Short mmCIF file of C-alpha atoms and ligand atoms in Angstrom, two decimals:
data_model
loop_
_atom_site.label_atom_id
_atom_site.label_comp_id
_atom_site.label_asym_id
_atom_site.label_seq_id
_atom_site.Cartn_x
_atom_site.Cartn_y
_atom_site.Cartn_z
CA UNK G 1 -19.28 -21.54 -42.33
CA UNK G 2 -16.07 -19.93 -41.19
CA UNK G 3 -16.42 -17.93 -37.92
CA UNK G 4 -14.22 -14.91 -37.44
CA UNK G 5 -11.91 -14.94 -34.44
CA UNK G 6 -13.48 -13.25 -31.37
CA UNK G 7 -11.53 -10.14 -30.29
CA UNK G 8 -12.64 -7.96 -27.31
CA UNK G 9 -11.21 -5.15 -25.17
CA UNK G 10 -13.37 -6.24 -22.26
CA UNK G 11 -11.24 -7.53 -19.48
CA UNK G 12 -13.16 -9.94 -17.32
CA UNK G 13 -12.44 -11.05 -13.78
CA UNK G 14 -10.12 -14.03 -14.19
CA UNK G 15 -12.00 -16.09 -11.63
CA UNK G 16 -15.43 -17.14 -10.73
CA UNK G 17 -16.97 -16.89 -7.30
CA UNK G 18 -17.67 -19.92 -5.22
CA UNK G 19 -18.29 -18.45 -1.83
CA UNK G 20 -20.13 -15.18 -1.11
CA UNK G 21 -20.29 -12.84 1.80
CA UNK G 22 -23.46 -10.63 2.26
CA UNK G 23 -22.97 -6.80 2.64
CA UNK G 24 -25.44 -4.72 4.55
CA UNK G 25 -27.41 -1.73 3.44
CA UNK G 26 -28.11 1.26 5.87
CA UNK G 27 -29.98 4.43 5.53
CA UNK G 28 -28.47 7.86 5.54
CA UNK G 29 -30.10 8.60 8.85
CA UNK G 30 -28.47 5.58 10.29
CA UNK G 31 -25.04 6.37 8.91
CA UNK G 32 -25.18 9.93 10.35
CA UNK G 33 -25.68 8.35 13.81
CA UNK G 34 -23.08 5.69 13.26
CA UNK G 35 -20.38 8.16 12.16
CA UNK G 36 -21.10 10.46 15.06
CA UNK G 37 -20.74 7.53 17.44
CA UNK G 38 -17.48 6.68 15.67
CA UNK G 39 -16.03 10.10 16.53
CA UNK G 40 -16.29 11.04 12.86
CA UNK G 41 -13.36 8.64 12.22
CA UNK G 42 -14.13 5.90 9.63
CA UNK G 43 -11.48 3.68 11.26
CA UNK G 44 -13.77 3.48 14.27
CA UNK G 45 -16.92 2.28 12.33
CA UNK G 46 -17.93 -1.25 12.61
CA UNK G 47 -17.30 -3.06 9.35
CA UNK G 48 -20.81 -4.42 9.27
CA UNK G 49 -22.09 -0.81 8.96
CA UNK G 50 -20.02 -0.32 5.77
CA UNK G 51 -21.42 -1.29 2.38
CA UNK G 52 -18.30 -0.99 0.21
CA UNK G 53 -15.12 -1.02 2.29
CA UNK G 54 -12.25 0.61 0.59
CA UNK G 55 -10.34 1.51 3.76
CA UNK G 56 -7.47 -0.61 2.58
CA UNK G 57 -6.34 -3.31 0.16
CA UNK G 58 -4.28 -4.70 3.04
CA UNK G 59 -5.34 -8.20 4.17
CA UNK G 60 -8.82 -7.61 2.70
CA UNK G 61 -8.46 -9.76 -0.44
CA UNK G 62 -10.20 -12.98 -1.36
CA UNK G 63 -8.09 -16.06 -1.32
CA UNK G 64 -7.95 -18.64 -4.05
CA UNK G 65 -8.97 -22.33 -3.77
CA UNK G 66 -5.24 -23.15 -4.15
CA UNK G 67 -4.42 -21.00 -1.12
CA UNK G 68 -7.14 -22.61 0.96
CA UNK G 69 -6.06 -26.06 0.05
CA UNK G 70 -2.52 -25.20 1.14
CA UNK G 71 -3.91 -23.92 4.43
CA UNK G 72 -5.80 -27.14 5.16
CA UNK G 73 -2.70 -29.15 4.67
CA UNK G 74 -0.33 -26.91 6.68
CA UNK G 75 2.27 -28.07 9.08
CA UNK G 76 1.90 -26.34 12.47
CA UNK G 77 5.13 -27.55 14.03
CA UNK G 78 6.77 -24.90 16.20
CA UNK G 79 10.21 -25.24 14.68
CA UNK G 80 11.22 -26.20 11.08
CA UNK G 81 7.73 -26.81 9.74
CA UNK G 82 7.21 -27.93 6.08
CA UNK G 83 4.99 -24.83 5.69
CA UNK G 84 7.97 -22.60 6.58
CA UNK G 85 10.21 -24.26 4.08
CA UNK G 86 7.58 -23.83 1.34
CA UNK G 87 7.19 -20.14 2.24
CA UNK G 88 10.95 -19.66 2.33
CA UNK G 89 11.42 -21.34 -1.00
CA UNK G 90 8.73 -19.09 -2.63
CA UNK G 91 10.27 -15.91 -1.16
CA UNK G 92 13.78 -16.91 -2.17
CA UNK G 93 12.64 -17.89 -5.64
CA UNK G 94 11.10 -14.51 -6.24
CA UNK G 95 13.39 -12.15 -4.33
CA UNK G 96 16.69 -14.03 -4.53
CA UNK G 97 17.44 -13.05 -0.92
CA UNK G 98 19.41 -15.53 1.12
CA UNK G 99 17.70 -15.08 4.46
CA UNK G 100 13.89 -15.08 4.99
CA UNK G 101 12.47 -14.08 8.35
CA UNK G 102 8.63 -14.43 8.64
CA UNK G 103 6.77 -11.72 10.53
CA UNK G 104 3.11 -11.24 11.35
CA UNK G 105 2.82 -8.29 9.03
CA UNK G 106 4.85 -5.65 7.25
CA UNK G 107 5.34 -3.28 10.18
CA UNK G 108 6.81 -6.07 12.26
CA UNK G 109 9.52 -6.50 9.60
CA UNK G 110 10.09 -2.73 9.77
CA UNK G 111 10.31 -2.88 13.53
CA UNK G 112 12.92 -5.61 13.43
CA UNK G 113 14.98 -3.92 10.69
CA UNK G 114 14.95 -0.41 12.05
CA UNK G 115 15.41 -1.41 15.72
CA UNK G 116 18.49 -3.34 14.51
CA UNK G 117 20.03 -0.77 12.18
CA UNK G 118 18.81 2.75 13.02
CA UNK G 119 19.70 4.99 16.00
CA UNK G 120 19.46 8.67 17.02
CA UNK G 121 20.99 11.01 14.50
CA UNK G 122 20.70 8.63 11.60
CA UNK G 123 18.76 9.50 8.36
CA UNK G 124 16.85 7.02 6.31
CA UNK G 125 15.99 8.31 2.83
CA UNK G 126 13.16 6.84 0.78
CA UNK G 127 11.01 7.85 -2.14
CA UNK G 128 8.18 8.21 0.44
CA UNK G 129 8.01 6.36 3.70
CA UNK G 130 4.69 4.69 4.42
CA UNK G 131 3.28 5.87 7.77
CA UNK G 132 4.26 2.77 9.70
CA UNK G 133 7.75 2.84 8.23
CA UNK G 134 8.19 6.46 9.10
CA UNK G 135 6.87 5.79 12.66
CA UNK G 136 9.44 2.94 13.15
CA UNK G 137 12.29 5.03 11.81
CA UNK G 138 11.34 7.89 14.13
CA UNK G 139 10.65 5.57 17.09
CA UNK G 140 14.30 4.64 16.86
CA UNK G 141 15.33 8.26 16.91
CA UNK G 142 16.25 8.47 13.27
CA UNK G 143 14.97 10.89 10.58
CA UNK G 144 12.70 9.57 7.82
CA UNK G 145 13.40 11.54 4.76
CA UNK G 146 11.15 11.56 1.65
CA UNK G 147 12.93 12.23 -1.62
CA UNK G 148 10.35 11.47 -4.26
CA UNK G 149 10.78 13.36 -7.61
CA UNK G 150 8.87 16.70 -7.78
CA UNK G 151 6.33 15.15 -10.24
CA UNK G 152 5.38 12.73 -7.43
CA UNK G 153 3.91 15.69 -5.43
CA UNK G 154 1.92 17.05 -8.38
CA UNK G 155 -1.41 15.19 -8.55
CA UNK G 156 -2.26 16.25 -12.12
CA UNK G 157 1.15 15.93 -13.77
CA UNK G 158 1.32 12.86 -16.02
CA UNK G 159 4.48 10.89 -15.49
CA UNK G 160 4.77 7.13 -15.85
CA UNK G 161 6.81 6.58 -12.73
CA UNK G 162 5.82 9.19 -10.21
CA UNK G 163 7.16 6.99 -7.36
CA UNK G 164 10.75 7.56 -8.46
CA UNK G 165 13.26 8.85 -6.06
CA UNK G 166 15.21 12.05 -6.90
CA UNK G 167 18.70 10.57 -7.16
CA UNK G 168 20.45 13.96 -7.16
CA UNK G 169 18.75 14.78 -3.94
CA UNK G 170 19.80 11.35 -2.49
CA UNK G 171 23.46 12.10 -3.44
CA UNK G 172 23.21 15.55 -1.91
CA UNK G 173 21.71 14.09 1.31
CA UNK G 174 24.62 11.59 1.52
CA UNK G 175 27.04 14.53 0.94
CA UNK G 176 25.31 16.54 3.70
CA UNK G 177 24.96 13.96 6.47
CA UNK G 178 27.72 11.47 5.54
CA UNK G 179 27.16 7.78 4.55
CA UNK G 180 27.97 6.60 8.10
CA UNK G 181 24.77 8.28 9.29
CA UNK G 182 22.71 6.46 6.76
CA UNK G 183 22.13 2.84 7.75
CA UNK G 184 19.88 2.16 4.76
CA UNK G 185 18.26 3.60 1.72
CA UNK G 186 14.63 2.49 1.12
CA UNK G 187 12.38 2.46 -1.96
CA UNK G 188 8.68 1.89 -1.54
CA UNK G 189 7.22 -0.09 -4.42
CA UNK G 190 4.66 1.08 -5.39
CA UNK G 191 4.80 4.46 -3.58
CA UNK G 192 1.64 4.15 -1.51
CA UNK G 193 1.71 7.46 0.45
CA UNK G 194 2.65 9.27 -2.76
CA UNK G 195 -0.47 8.01 -4.57
CA UNK G 196 0.40 4.40 -5.34
CA UNK G 197 2.85 5.51 -8.13
CA UNK G 198 5.31 2.97 -9.47
CA UNK G 199 9.00 3.23 -9.52
CA UNK G 200 10.90 2.51 -12.84
CA UNK G 201 13.59 -0.13 -13.16
CA UNK G 202 15.92 2.59 -14.29
CA UNK G 203 15.29 4.37 -10.92
CA UNK G 204 15.66 1.22 -8.89
CA UNK G 205 19.05 0.69 -10.61
CA UNK G 206 20.16 4.24 -10.13
CA UNK G 207 19.34 4.24 -6.51
CA UNK G 208 21.13 0.91 -6.19
CA UNK G 209 24.18 2.34 -7.86
CA UNK G 210 24.36 5.23 -5.39
CA UNK G 211 23.90 2.91 -2.47
CA UNK G 212 26.68 0.67 -3.73
CA UNK G 213 28.93 3.56 -4.47
CA UNK G 214 28.61 4.71 -0.79
CA UNK G 215 28.42 1.22 0.65
CA UNK G 216 24.98 1.82 2.12
CA UNK G 217 22.56 -1.08 2.37
CA UNK G 218 19.56 -0.74 -0.01
CA UNK G 219 16.17 -2.10 1.07
CA UNK G 220 12.87 -2.31 -0.76
CA UNK G 221 9.53 -1.91 0.93
CA UNK G 222 8.00 -4.62 -1.43
CA UNK G 223 4.28 -4.55 -0.42
CA UNK G 224 3.10 -4.02 -4.01
CA UNK G 225 6.04 -5.40 -5.95
CA UNK G 226 3.88 -7.33 -8.34
CA UNK G 227 1.85 -4.32 -9.31
CA UNK G 228 5.04 -2.22 -9.66
CA UNK G 229 6.43 -5.05 -11.96
CA UNK G 230 3.29 -4.83 -14.14
CA UNK G 231 3.74 -1.04 -14.48
CA UNK G 232 7.37 -1.61 -15.56
CA UNK G 233 6.17 -4.19 -18.12
CA UNK G 234 3.63 -1.93 -19.64
CA UNK G 235 5.34 1.51 -19.37
CA UNK G 236 9.11 1.02 -19.52
CA UNK G 237 11.08 0.38 -22.74
CA UNK G 238 12.63 -3.04 -22.94
CA UNK G 239 10.31 -4.85 -20.57
CA UNK G 240 7.23 -5.50 -22.68
CA UNK G 241 8.27 -9.05 -23.47
CA UNK G 242 9.38 -9.90 -19.95
CA UNK G 243 7.07 -11.74 -17.51
CA UNK G 244 6.11 -10.04 -14.16
CA UNK G 245 8.15 -12.56 -12.28
CA UNK G 246 11.25 -11.89 -14.34
CA UNK G 247 10.80 -8.14 -13.72
CA UNK G 248 10.28 -8.69 -10.02
CA UNK G 249 13.51 -10.82 -9.87
CA UNK G 250 15.44 -8.07 -11.53
CA UNK G 251 14.16 -5.40 -9.13
CA UNK G 252 15.15 -7.43 -6.15
CA UNK G 253 18.51 -8.25 -7.72
CA UNK G 254 19.64 -4.58 -7.22
CA UNK G 255 18.72 -4.53 -3.52
CA UNK G 256 20.24 -6.03 -0.39
CA UNK G 257 16.92 -6.91 1.30
CA UNK G 258 13.28 -6.05 1.59
CA UNK G 259 10.47 -5.67 4.10
CA UNK G 260 7.16 -7.04 2.96
CA UNK G 261 3.50 -6.97 4.06
CA UNK G 262 2.07 -10.15 2.56
CA UNK G 263 -1.33 -8.64 3.10
CA UNK G 264 -0.90 -6.82 -0.18
CA UNK G 265 0.82 -8.62 -3.04
CA UNK G 266 1.18 -11.75 -0.93
CA UNK G 267 -2.62 -12.12 -1.37
CA UNK G 268 -3.03 -13.25 2.20
CA UNK G 269 -5.14 -11.89 5.08
CA UNK G 270 -2.08 -11.65 7.37
CA UNK G 271 1.64 -12.14 7.21
CA UNK G 272 4.88 -10.55 6.07
CA UNK G 273 8.54 -11.01 6.04
CA UNK G 274 12.04 -9.45 6.18
CA UNK G 275 14.41 -10.82 3.59
CA UNK G 276 18.05 -9.97 3.25
CA UNK G 277 21.48 -11.15 2.17
CA UNK G 278 23.83 -10.04 5.01
CA UNK G 279 24.63 -12.98 7.32
CA UNK G 280 25.41 -10.91 10.45
CA UNK G 281 22.43 -8.61 10.02
CA UNK G 282 20.19 -11.59 9.52
CA UNK G 283 21.53 -13.12 12.82
CA UNK G 284 20.81 -9.91 14.66
CA UNK G 285 17.43 -9.62 13.22
CA UNK G 286 16.51 -13.19 14.03
CA UNK G 287 17.45 -12.58 17.65
CA UNK G 288 14.98 -9.71 17.78
CA UNK G 289 12.40 -11.79 15.95
CA UNK G 290 12.53 -14.33 18.82
CA UNK G 291 11.95 -11.53 21.30
CA UNK G 292 8.99 -9.88 19.54
CA UNK G 293 7.51 -12.23 17.04
CA UNK G 294 8.29 -15.85 17.68
CA UNK G 295 10.67 -18.57 16.64
CA UNK G 296 12.27 -17.56 13.35
CA UNK G 297 10.59 -20.38 11.40
CA UNK G 298 7.13 -18.96 12.02
CA UNK G 299 7.71 -15.41 13.33
CA UNK G 300 4.20 -14.53 14.11
CA UNK G 301 2.42 -16.49 11.50
CA UNK G 302 0.62 -19.88 11.68
CA UNK G 303 1.78 -22.52 9.29
CA UNK G 304 -1.41 -22.02 7.31
CA UNK G 305 -0.68 -18.31 6.87
CA UNK G 306 2.74 -19.18 5.41
CA UNK G 307 1.06 -21.58 3.03
CA UNK G 308 -1.37 -18.86 1.89
CA UNK G 309 1.60 -16.48 1.28
CA UNK G 310 3.66 -19.13 -0.53
CA UNK G 311 0.92 -19.63 -3.09
CA UNK G 312 -0.25 -16.02 -3.02
CA UNK G 313 3.05 -14.45 -4.07
CA UNK G 314 2.89 -16.38 -7.35
CA UNK G 315 -0.81 -15.63 -7.92
CA UNK G 316 -0.04 -11.88 -7.44
CA UNK G 317 2.46 -12.20 -10.39
CA UNK G 318 0.06 -13.96 -12.70
CA UNK G 319 -0.32 -11.87 -15.94
CA UNK G 320 -3.99 -12.46 -16.31
CA UNK G 321 -4.62 -11.33 -12.72
CA UNK G 322 -2.37 -8.28 -12.95
CA UNK G 323 -4.06 -7.17 -16.24
CA UNK G 324 -7.48 -7.45 -14.58
CA UNK G 325 -6.21 -5.80 -11.42
CA UNK G 326 -4.71 -2.76 -12.96
CA UNK G 327 -7.51 -2.35 -15.51
CA UNK G 328 -10.27 -2.47 -12.80
CA UNK G 329 -8.55 0.35 -10.85
CA UNK G 330 -8.10 2.39 -14.04
CA UNK G 331 -11.78 1.78 -14.86
CA UNK G 332 -12.81 3.58 -11.68
CA UNK G 333 -10.31 6.36 -12.28
CA UNK G 334 -11.60 6.92 -15.87
CA UNK G 335 -15.16 7.30 -14.54
CA UNK G 336 -14.14 9.97 -12.02
CA UNK G 337 -11.94 11.87 -14.54
CA UNK G 338 -14.83 11.82 -17.10
CA UNK G 339 -17.00 13.45 -14.32
CA UNK G 340 -14.46 16.23 -13.94
CA UNK G 341 -13.05 15.03 -10.59
CA UNK G 342 -9.27 15.57 -9.95
CA UNK G 343 -7.52 12.31 -9.06
CA UNK G 344 -3.88 11.52 -8.97
CA UNK G 345 -2.91 10.65 -12.50
CA UNK G 346 -2.14 8.32 -14.13
CA UNK G 347 -4.29 5.87 -11.98
CA UNK G 348 -2.25 3.60 -9.85
CA UNK G 349 -2.46 -0.10 -9.10
CA UNK G 350 -4.10 -0.58 -5.82
CA UNK G 351 -6.17 2.53 -5.38
CA UNK G 352 -7.70 5.77 -6.84
CA UNK G 353 -6.58 8.87 -5.01
CA UNK G 354 -8.93 11.93 -5.10
CA UNK G 355 -7.37 15.27 -4.79
CA UNK G 356 -9.46 16.89 -2.02
CA UNK G 357 -7.45 20.08 -1.94
CA UNK G 358 -8.52 20.73 -5.46
CA UNK G 359 -12.16 19.66 -4.93
CA UNK G 360 -12.65 21.52 -1.59
CA UNK G 361 -10.71 24.88 -1.86
CA UNK G 362 -13.06 26.29 0.80
CA UNK G 363 -11.63 24.01 3.47
CA UNK G 364 -8.31 25.11 5.04
CA UNK G 365 -5.71 22.18 5.06
CA UNK G 366 -5.68 22.42 8.87
CA UNK G 367 -9.39 21.80 8.86
CA UNK G 368 -8.79 18.50 6.98
CA UNK G 369 -10.42 18.66 3.59
CA UNK G 370 -9.55 15.10 2.73
CA UNK G 371 -11.14 13.99 6.00
CA UNK G 372 -14.25 15.82 5.24
CA UNK G 373 -14.71 14.18 1.81
CA UNK G 374 -13.97 10.72 3.27
CA UNK G 375 -16.84 11.19 5.77
CA UNK G 376 -19.14 12.53 3.00
CA UNK G 377 -18.57 9.33 1.00
CA UNK G 378 -19.70 7.26 3.95
CA UNK G 379 -22.74 9.42 4.64
CA UNK G 380 -23.83 9.40 0.99
CA UNK G 381 -23.30 5.87 0.06
CA UNK G 382 -21.88 3.75 2.97
CA UNK G 383 -18.47 3.79 1.34
CA UNK G 384 -15.44 3.67 3.57
CA UNK G 385 -12.27 5.27 2.22
CA UNK G 386 -9.21 6.71 3.92
CA UNK G 387 -7.71 10.15 4.32
CA UNK G 388 -4.11 10.48 3.24
CA UNK G 389 -3.57 14.06 4.31
CA UNK G 390 -2.98 16.32 7.27
CA UNK G 391 -4.69 14.08 9.87
CA UNK G 392 -2.38 11.19 8.80
CA UNK G 393 0.79 13.14 8.28
CA UNK G 394 0.41 16.68 9.74
CA UNK G 395 1.51 15.98 13.35
CA UNK G 396 5.25 16.69 13.65
CA UNK G 397 7.62 14.87 16.13
CA UNK G 398 7.84 18.12 18.21
CA UNK G 399 3.97 18.16 18.58
CA UNK G 400 3.37 20.96 16.20
CA UNK G 401 1.05 20.57 13.11
CA UNK G 402 1.62 21.50 9.54
CA UNK G 403 -0.36 20.72 6.40
CA UNK G 404 0.59 17.59 4.53
CA UNK G 405 2.04 17.89 1.02
CA UNK G 406 -1.23 16.60 -0.46
CA UNK G 407 -4.78 16.17 0.71
CA UNK G 408 -5.81 12.85 -0.76
CA UNK G 409 -8.73 10.44 -0.33
CA UNK G 410 -7.74 6.96 -1.13
CA UNK G 411 -10.18 4.45 -2.47
CA UNK G 412 -8.20 1.24 -2.05
CA UNK G 413 -9.46 -1.72 -3.91
CA UNK G 414 -9.33 -5.06 -2.16
CA UNK G 415 -7.89 -7.81 -4.34
CA UNK G 416 -10.52 -10.10 -6.18
CA UNK G 417 -13.36 -8.82 -3.89
CA UNK G 418 -15.63 -6.35 -5.67
CA UNK G 419 -17.26 -6.70 -9.14
CA UNK G 420 -17.79 -4.13 -11.89
CA UNK G 421 -21.20 -3.14 -10.57
CA UNK G 422 -19.80 -2.43 -7.10
CA UNK G 423 -17.36 -0.04 -8.84
CA UNK G 424 -20.14 1.62 -10.90
CA UNK G 425 -22.11 2.27 -7.69
CA UNK G 426 -18.99 3.66 -5.96
CA UNK G 427 -18.35 6.02 -8.82
CA UNK G 428 -21.91 7.28 -8.53
CA UNK G 429 -21.38 7.98 -4.83
CA UNK G 430 -18.17 9.97 -5.44
CA UNK G 431 -19.72 11.93 -8.27
CA UNK G 432 -22.77 12.66 -6.00
CA UNK G 433 -20.35 14.02 -3.39
CA UNK G 434 -18.55 16.06 -6.00
CA UNK G 435 -21.80 17.68 -7.14
CA UNK G 436 -22.41 18.88 -3.62
CA UNK G 437 -18.84 19.82 -2.83
CA UNK G 438 -19.60 23.33 -1.81
CA UNK G 439 -21.74 22.02 1.09
CA UNK G 440 -18.80 20.22 2.69
CA UNK G 441 -17.20 21.66 5.86
CA UNK G 442 -14.01 21.07 7.70
CA UNK G 443 -13.32 19.08 10.96
CA UNK G 444 -11.32 19.58 14.10
CA UNK G 445 -9.67 17.03 16.35
CA UNK G 446 -11.33 16.40 19.69
CA UNK G 447 -8.82 13.82 21.05
CA UNK G 448 -5.87 11.98 19.46
CA UNK G 449 -2.88 9.92 20.46
CA UNK G 450 0.73 11.17 19.81
CA UNK G 451 1.68 8.60 17.19
CA UNK G 452 -0.30 7.38 14.16
CA UNK G 453 -3.20 9.57 15.36
CA UNK G 454 -5.45 8.88 12.34
CA UNK G 455 -6.18 5.34 13.45
CA UNK G 456 -7.97 6.39 16.63
CA UNK G 457 -8.45 10.16 16.70
CA UNK G 458 -11.98 11.48 17.52
CA UNK G 459 -13.03 14.51 15.50
CA UNK G 460 -15.87 17.04 15.40
CA UNK G 461 -17.38 18.83 12.37
CA UNK G 462 -16.78 22.52 12.37
N1 LIG A 501 4.62 -0.37 3.62
C1 LIG A 501 3.65 0.09 2.78
C2 LIG A 501 3.99 0.72 1.49
C3 LIG A 501 2.31 -0.15 3.17
O1 LIG A 501 1.36 0.23 2.29
C4 LIG A 501 1.97 -0.82 4.38
C5 LIG A 501 0.55 -0.99 4.80
C6 LIG A 501 3.07 -1.13 5.19
C7 LIG A 501 4.38 -0.96 4.79
C8 LIG A 501 2.82 -1.86 6.55
O2 LIG A 501 2.38 -3.16 6.32
O3 LIG A 501 0.06 -3.09 7.39
O4 LIG A 501 1.31 -5.27 7.01
O5 LIG A 501 2.07 -3.74 8.74
N2 LIG A 501 -0.34 -0.40 4.27
C9 LIG A 501 -1.74 -0.60 4.52
C10 LIG A 501 -2.47 0.43 3.70
C11 LIG A 501 -2.02 -0.55 5.98
O6 LIG A 501 -3.73 0.54 4.03
O7 LIG A 501 -2.00 0.92 2.81
P1 LIG A 501 1.41 -3.81 7.45
#
């Protein structure tokens, strides 16, 4: 008997589960009380009261047995530990950058970079700055300018690389303010605040060309560089036969440095780094690292954290993993689209972004429609998502408020944590909210801090 070769389109999780963590069910009555106590801010809920936690994909992933074994055999020496050298080697191998400065997470790398290079009156263009990046730029008195292509602000337009920067606008900005006022150009890969959209290699190259032409340093916010590499492989001509690591190396080869949160595509629960080529800048950054993070061979991480990142960076670039990762996010996106729900399309790598402006036209942007939907998902099904809208971005440096460009609810998928049935349940919760969308009402802010207010603001339903 001759058996036919087995072919399937089913993409299975490329791992099996050896350690499990119980999740807790609550009733809707309990959730109403819990949310009220949390000031109607999901950030202030206790994690134990959440059933499916999609607040972020940052530091929430499951580590592999290889990462854990590295952690057990780490070197915790204060200076020059073996764990640092393994970490440095992995970062250099993938990014090609000469200097590697470990930090406790991504924003610490941003703090060190921008405190060193940015000052009042400067402008830092990006496709879209992530909220912590923007906050660090502004904290140093500089302007954080978002120059994403127009398609990047249109949730329903289909474009393979909606994270691309508008290179004409970049050149116009340099012409307007002068290159001496631009200490760096940034590109966020993938463009998280713009909906997790990738940036094409062509665009990375074009931005790099402009940066070189005007002698401006070019830095990549590399948090999701592996996912971005996968999108280039599957969507950009000429890259289909390249491996993700080859693509990643090419991306970094066009830049002068990067900031990285290893809590994303470093597959770790904590950690990050600043990597760069310039010797003088590296020296200045290391001096500040000692002040704010720690000695430059651990910079805020334990030896075991550096071991987890050294292994995790390669695991994030594994083809089988990336195929599963991107497919499982698209699976959720497809279910919501089939139910008639507007999401940012095409579906991104780490999250599905629901367009709350489209779903809830009855709620004024200054009454926070995306916030309202986020709270509804918790009340209905114990799901914790995050608002990427006016509460997150609406507060201006002068204290005034204006509506954000988009009102999105992000369902961020932690890496290697939830199975297909969790995602099926989640889709049911979102669809249930959608069916009752006319019932949803806006919110107002009761109290909020002046920066990054979404993390700790307390709100009230209108
Ligand atoms: N840049 C991007 C694009 C990010 O998404 C994040 C974090 C950071 C920088 C800062 O890194 O958290 O390690 O300090 N994003 C998380 C999120 C918080 O939920 O998207 P960090």
